[in-house]
Amino acid sequence: EPEVTQTPSHQVTQMGQEVILRCVPISNHLYFYWYRQILGQKVEFLVSFYNNEISEKSEIFDDQFSVERPDGSNFTLKIRSTKLEDSAMYFCASNGLAGGTSTDTQYFGPGTRLTVL
Amino acid sequence: QKEVEQNSGPLSVPEGAIASLNCTYSDRGSQSFFWYRQYSGKSPELIMFIYSNGDKEDGRFTAQLNKASQYVSLLIRDSQPSDSATYLCAVSQGGSEKLVFGKGTKLTVNP
């Protein structure tokens, strides 16, 4: 069964450093998302991406964040200068057209745990 | 601000019992409703989705939607210890729109 994959599973970084989190969405999906979950809190939407453009972003997704689809399979989230409060689980998700039938169910990757020291 | 509210629990039921999980949402434009299960330290895993008012059954799980009351629920019949997890209610306006999650209800099924 197709699945969303994410690397790395755990990233430790120093405050102020740049990190890139990587995702490979399900291959025939067209819409991609990043969410984050701070420990003990709810899953929060960061950004959605379609046709090489950001569709929507939350107020969390400020100028320190960027997303990119550098090739036909990867989808990345970059945090330019990490802060302590960026420590969280980051989940990638995808959905879209599957065999011509539209589906809006979002499937989540296993997540990257980001720890900022 | 679009909100999704869930009773955080914990909800504790004995093995074999019915577990009932509830969710309310504030955005009347919501079209799609999802229940995800999340084990500690893991990602959300889809359990069910529902789009229309009424009940939808899938095995031991039944989702119920009442758009007039802005209320979604999930019933788990014959609860098993492996069902012990946090259950997340998520709502969207449909299609490629973002999911808005509740904080989740932690369910413990006691053997």
mmCIF file of N, CA, C and O in Angstrom, chain B residues 24-79:
data_model
loop_
_atom_site.group_PDB
_atom_site.id
_atom_site.type_symbol
_atom_site.label_atom_id
_atom_site.label_comp_id
_atom_site.label_asym_id
_atom_site.label_seq_id
_atom_site.Cartn_x
_atom_site.Cartn_y
_atom_site.Cartn_z
ATOM 1 N N THR B 24 -17.199 18.438 18.722
ATOM 2 C CA THR B 24 -18.016 19.515 18.166
ATOM 3 C C THR B 24 -17.104 20.450 17.388
ATOM 4 O O THR B 24 -15.904 20.540 17.659
ATOM 5 N N TYR B 25 -17.690 21.137 16.412
ATOM 6 C CA TYR B 25 -16.904 22.036 15.576
ATOM 7 C C TYR B 25 -17.640 23.345 15.389
ATOM 8 O O TYR B 25 -18.867 23.403 15.490
ATOM 9 N N SER B 26 -16.898 24.400 15.107
ATOM 10 C CA SER B 26 -17.512 25.727 15.063
ATOM 11 C C SER B 26 -17.831 26.210 13.646
ATOM 12 O O SER B 26 -18.727 27.041 13.468
ATOM 13 N N ASP B 27 -17.118 25.692 12.644
ATOM 14 C CA ASP B 27 -17.274 26.211 11.286
ATOM 15 C C ASP B 27 -18.420 25.509 10.551
ATOM 16 O O ASP B 27 -18.308 24.344 10.189
ATOM 17 N N ARG B 28 -19.502 26.247 10.313
ATOM 18 C CA ARG B 28 -20.660 25.643 9.648
ATOM 19 C C ARG B 28 -20.378 25.283 8.187
ATOM 20 O O ARG B 28 -21.125 24.547 7.569
ATOM 21 N N GLY B 29 -19.300 25.822 7.624
ATOM 22 C CA GLY B 29 -18.912 25.495 6.254
ATOM 23 C C GLY B 29 -18.167 24.181 6.124
ATOM 24 O O GLY B 29 -17.792 23.781 5.026
ATOM 25 N N SER B 30 -17.937 23.509 7.237
ATOM 26 C CA SER B 30 -17.215 22.237 7.215
ATOM 27 C C SER B 30 -17.994 21.191 6.439
ATOM 28 O O SER B 30 -19.210 21.083 6.572
ATOM 29 N N GLN B 31 -17.254 20.434 5.628
ATOM 30 C CA GLN B 31 -17.897 19.444 4.754
ATOM 31 C C GLN B 31 -17.402 18.026 5.002
ATOM 32 O O GLN B 31 -18.095 17.071 4.669
ATOM 33 N N SER B 32 -16.189 17.910 5.515
ATOM 34 C CA SER B 32 -15.567 16.595 5.647
ATOM 35 C C SER B 32 -15.096 16.398 7.078
ATOM 36 O O SER B 32 -14.521 17.328 7.672
ATOM 37 N N PHE B 33 -15.322 15.196 7.575
ATOM 38 C CA PHE B 33 -15.081 14.932 8.999
ATOM 39 C C PHE B 33 -14.327 13.615 9.124
ATOM 40 O O PHE B 33 -14.695 12.619 8.497
ATOM 41 N N PHE B 34 -13.283 13.645 9.919
ATOM 42 C CA PHE B 34 -12.383 12.509 9.983
ATOM 43 C C PHE B 34 -12.107 12.131 11.433
ATOM 44 O O PHE B 34 -12.034 12.998 12.317
ATOM 45 N N TRP B 35 -11.929 10.854 11.643
ATOM 46 C CA TRP B 35 -11.405 10.363 12.910
ATOM 47 C C TRP B 35 -10.056 9.698 12.643
ATOM 48 O O TRP B 35 -9.959 8.812 11.785
ATOM 49 N N TYR B 36 -9.054 10.160 13.357
ATOM 50 C CA TYR B 36 -7.724 9.575 13.287
ATOM 51 C C TYR B 36 -7.391 8.980 14.648
ATOM 52 O O TYR B 36 -7.814 9.486 15.683
ATOM 53 N N ARG B 37 -6.591 7.943 14.627
ATOM 54 C CA ARG B 37 -6.067 7.346 15.851
ATOM 55 C C ARG B 37 -4.582 7.671 15.912
ATOM 56 O O ARG B 37 -3.872 7.585 14.910
ATOM 57 N N GLN B 38 -4.110 8.043 17.085
ATOM 58 C CA GLN B 38 -2.700 8.368 17.250
ATOM 59 C C GLN B 38 -2.151 7.658 18.480
ATOM 60 O O GLN B 38 -2.574 7.930 19.602
ATOM 61 N N TYR B 39 -1.206 6.772 18.240
ATOM 62 C CA TYR B 39 -0.482 6.160 19.347
ATOM 63 C C TYR B 39 0.626 7.109 19.773
ATOM 64 O O TYR B 39 1.093 7.928 18.965
ATOM 65 N N SER B 40 1.062 6.996 21.004
ATOM 66 C CA SER B 40 2.053 7.912 21.556
ATOM 67 C C SER B 40 3.319 7.939 20.704
ATOM 68 O O SER B 40 3.912 6.897 20.417
ATOM 69 N N GLY B 41 3.702 9.134 20.269
ATOM 70 C CA GLY B 41 4.922 9.300 19.492
ATOM 71 C C GLY B 41 4.790 8.936 18.023
ATOM 72 O O GLY B 41 5.785 8.964 17.290
ATOM 73 N N LYS B 42 3.573 8.601 17.610
ATOM 74 C CA LYS B 42 3.357 8.198 16.220
ATOM 75 C C LYS B 42 2.497 9.215 15.479
ATOM 76 O O LYS B 42 2.009 10.177 16.066
ATOM 77 N N SER B 43 2.319 8.996 14.194
ATOM 78 C CA SER B 43 1.540 9.922 13.384
ATOM 79 C C SER B 43 0.056 9.541 13.403
ATOM 80 O O SER B 43 -0.290 8.406 13.724
ATOM 81 N N PRO B 44 -0.817 10.486 13.045
ATOM 82 C CA PRO B 44 -2.238 10.167 12.956
ATOM 83 C C PRO B 44 -2.500 9.120 11.876
ATOM 84 O O PRO B 44 -1.971 9.201 10.766
ATOM 85 N N GLU B 45 -3.355 8.175 12.217
ATOM 86 C CA GLU B 45 -3.724 7.082 11.316
ATOM 87 C C GLU B 45 -5.231 7.159 11.095
ATOM 88 O O GLU B 45 -6.003 7.165 12.066
ATOM 89 N N LEU B 46 -5.656 7.221 9.845
ATOM 90 C CA LEU B 46 -7.080 7.383 9.549
ATOM 91 C C LEU B 46 -7.877 6.163 10.012
ATOM 92 O O LEU B 46 -7.533 5.029 9.715
ATOM 93 N N ILE B 47 -8.960 6.438 10.739
ATOM 94 C CA ILE B 47 -9.896 5.396 11.133
ATOM 95 C C ILE B 47 -11.115 5.436 10.211
ATOM 96 O O ILE B 47 -11.501 4.427 9.634
ATOM 97 N N MET B 48 -11.730 6.617 10.122
ATOM 98 C CA MET B 48 -12.939 6.756 9.318
ATOM 99 C C MET B 48 -13.103 8.187 8.854
ATOM 100 O O MET B 48 -12.589 9.108 9.474
ATOM 101 N N PHE B 49 -13.868 8.347 7.779
ATOM 102 C CA PHE B 49 -14.312 9.668 7.380
ATOM 103 C C PHE B 49 -15.818 9.615 7.134
ATOM 104 O O PHE B 49 -16.382 8.550 6.853
ATOM 105 N N ILE B 50 -16.440 10.766 7.260
ATOM 106 C CA ILE B 50 -17.888 10.859 7.035
ATOM 107 C C ILE B 50 -18.191 12.219 6.448
ATOM 108 O O ILE B 50 -17.596 13.236 6.859
ATOM 109 N N TYR B 51 -19.092 12.250 5.466
ATOM 110 C CA TYR B 51 -19.433 13.493 4.811
ATOM 111 C C TYR B 51 -20.904 13.874 4.992
ATOM 112 O O TYR B 51 -21.266 15.048 4.921
ATOM 113 N N SER B 52 -21.759 12.851 5.183
ATOM 114 C CA SER B 52 -23.200 13.089 5.202
ATOM 115 C C SER B 52 -23.776 12.861 6.589
ATOM 116 O O SER B 52 -23.261 12.039 7.358
ATOM 117 N N ASN B 53 -24.861 13.548 6.873
ATOM 118 C CA ASN B 53 -25.551 13.349 8.141
ATOM 119 C C ASN B 53 -25.958 11.894 8.302
ATOM 120 O O ASN B 53 -26.332 11.228 7.337
ATOM 121 N N GLY B 54 -25.892 11.410 9.545
ATOM 122 C CA GLY B 54 -26.300 10.051 9.819
ATOM 123 C C GLY B 54 -25.141 9.219 10.311
ATOM 124 O O GLY B 54 -24.162 9.744 10.834
ATOM 125 N N ASP B 55 -25.278 7.921 10.156
ATOM 126 C CA ASP B 55 -24.295 6.969 10.643
ATOM 127 C C ASP B 55 -23.532 6.342 9.490
ATOM 128 O O ASP B 55 -24.071 6.141 8.402
ATOM 129 N N LYS B 56 -22.285 6.018 9.776
ATOM 130 C CA LYS B 56 -21.472 5.259 8.823
ATOM 131 C C LYS B 56 -20.712 4.204 9.615
ATOM 132 O O LYS B 56 -20.029 4.536 10.586
ATOM 133 N N GLU B 57 -20.866 2.954 9.183
ATOM 134 C CA GLU B 57 -20.265 1.855 9.937
ATOM 135 C C GLU B 57 -19.134 1.217 9.139
ATOM 136 O O GLU B 57 -19.211 1.073 7.922
ATOM 137 N N ASP B 58 -18.069 0.867 9.855
ATOM 138 C CA ASP B 58 -16.942 0.152 9.254
ATOM 139 C C ASP B 58 -16.393 -0.787 10.305
ATOM 140 O O ASP B 58 -15.650 -0.365 11.198
ATOM 141 N N GLY B 59 -16.798 -2.055 10.216
ATOM 142 C CA GLY B 59 -16.351 -3.028 11.206
ATOM 143 C C GLY B 59 -16.851 -2.678 12.594
ATOM 144 O O GLY B 59 -18.056 -2.489 12.799
ATOM 145 N N ARG B 60 -15.939 -2.541 13.543
ATOM 146 C CA ARG B 60 -16.329 -2.217 14.924
ATOM 147 C C ARG B 60 -16.548 -0.720 15.141
ATOM 148 O O ARG B 60 -16.925 -0.302 16.233
ATOM 149 N N PHE B 61 -16.306 0.064 14.116
ATOM 150 C CA PHE B 61 -16.377 1.515 14.248
ATOM 151 C C PHE B 61 -17.633 2.073 13.575
ATOM 152 O O PHE B 61 -18.001 1.644 12.487
ATOM 153 N N THR B 62 -18.272 3.024 14.245
ATOM 154 C CA THR B 62 -19.394 3.757 13.664
ATOM 155 C C THR B 62 -19.171 5.240 13.890
ATOM 156 O O THR B 62 -18.978 5.671 15.029
ATOM 157 N N ALA B 63 -19.181 5.992 12.794
ATOM 158 C CA ALA B 63 -19.117 7.443 12.892
ATOM 159 C C ALA B 63 -20.521 8.002 12.726
ATOM 160 O O ALA B 63 -21.318 7.485 11.939
ATOM 161 N N GLN B 64 -20.817 9.039 13.489
ATOM 162 C CA GLN B 64 -22.121 9.686 13.423
ATOM 163 C C GLN B 64 -21.903 11.182 13.206
ATOM 164 O O GLN B 64 -21.054 11.785 13.853
ATOM 165 N N LEU B 65 -22.693 11.759 12.301
ATOM 166 C CA LEU B 65 -22.565 13.180 11.991
ATOM 167 C C LEU B 65 -23.926 13.849 12.080
ATOM 168 O O LEU B 65 -24.913 13.345 11.532
ATOM 169 N N ASN B 66 -23.951 14.985 12.753
ATOM 170 C CA ASN B 66 -25.153 15.818 12.821
ATOM 171 C C ASN B 66 -24.717 17.248 12.527
ATOM 172 O O ASN B 66 -24.203 17.940 13.405
ATOM 173 N N LYS B 67 -24.891 17.663 11.285
ATOM 174 C CA LYS B 67 -24.408 18.985 10.871
ATOM 175 C C LYS B 67 -25.214 20.100 11.534
ATOM 176 O O LYS B 67 -24.681 21.173 11.803
ATOM 177 N N ALA B 68 -26.489 19.868 11.775
ATOM 178 C CA ALA B 68 -27.304 20.905 12.412
ATOM 179 C C ALA B 68 -26.788 21.219 13.812
ATOM 180 O O ALA B 68 -26.752 22.373 14.237
ATOM 181 N N SER B 69 -26.350 20.186 14.518
ATOM 182 C CA SER B 69 -25.811 20.358 15.872
ATOM 183 C C SER B 69 -24.302 20.543 15.868
ATOM 184 O O SER B 69 -23.706 20.756 16.933
ATOM 185 N N GLN B 70 -23.694 20.441 14.687
ATOM 186 C CA GLN B 70 -22.228 20.580 14.543
ATOM 187 C C GLN B 70 -21.521 19.602 15.469
ATOM 188 O O GLN B 70 -20.644 19.981 16.267
ATOM 189 N N TYR B 71 -21.895 18.357 15.310
ATOM 190 C CA TYR B 71 -21.481 17.305 16.237
ATOM 191 C C TYR B 71 -21.096 16.055 15.450
ATOM 192 O O TYR B 71 -21.800 15.644 14.525
ATOM 193 N N VAL B 72 -19.955 15.493 15.835
ATOM 194 C CA VAL B 72 -19.473 14.248 15.227
ATOM 195 C C VAL B 72 -19.122 13.299 16.368
ATOM 196 O O VAL B 72 -18.585 13.748 17.402
ATOM 197 N N SER B 73 -19.397 12.035 16.182
ATOM 198 C CA SER B 73 -19.006 11.082 17.219
ATOM 199 C C SER B 73 -18.440 9.827 16.586
ATOM 200 O O SER B 73 -18.610 9.575 15.389
ATOM 201 N N LEU B 74 -17.736 9.070 17.412
ATOM 202 C CA LEU B 74 -17.177 7.786 16.998
ATOM 203 C C LEU B 74 -17.502 6.775 18.081
ATOM 204 O O LEU B 74 -17.211 7.013 19.260
ATOM 205 N N LEU B 75 -18.131 5.676 17.669
ATOM 206 C CA LEU B 75 -18.397 4.573 18.591
ATOM 207 C C LEU B 75 -17.473 3.423 18.227
ATOM 208 O O LEU B 75 -17.328 3.085 17.048
ATOM 209 N N ILE B 76 -16.865 2.841 19.241
ATOM 210 C CA ILE B 76 -16.027 1.660 19.046
ATOM 211 C C ILE B 76 -16.688 0.524 19.822
ATOM 212 O O ILE B 76 -16.774 0.568 21.059
ATOM 213 N N ARG B 77 -17.165 -0.472 19.079
ATOM 214 C CA ARG B 77 -17.810 -1.619 19.730
ATOM 215 C C ARG B 77 -16.773 -2.673 20.049
ATOM 216 O O ARG B 77 -15.721 -2.753 19.410
ATOM 217 N N ASP B 78 -17.086 -3.502 21.048
ATOM 218 C CA ASP B 78 -16.189 -4.601 21.430
ATOM 219 C C ASP B 78 -14.746 -4.084 21.568
ATOM 220 O O ASP B 78 -13.816 -4.584 20.929
ATOM 221 N N SER B 79 -14.587 -3.064 22.380
ATOM 222 C CA SER B 79 -13.277 -2.417 22.530
ATOM 223 C C SER B 79 -12.206 -3.418 22.939
ATOM 224 O O SER B 79 -12.443 -4.307 23.770
#
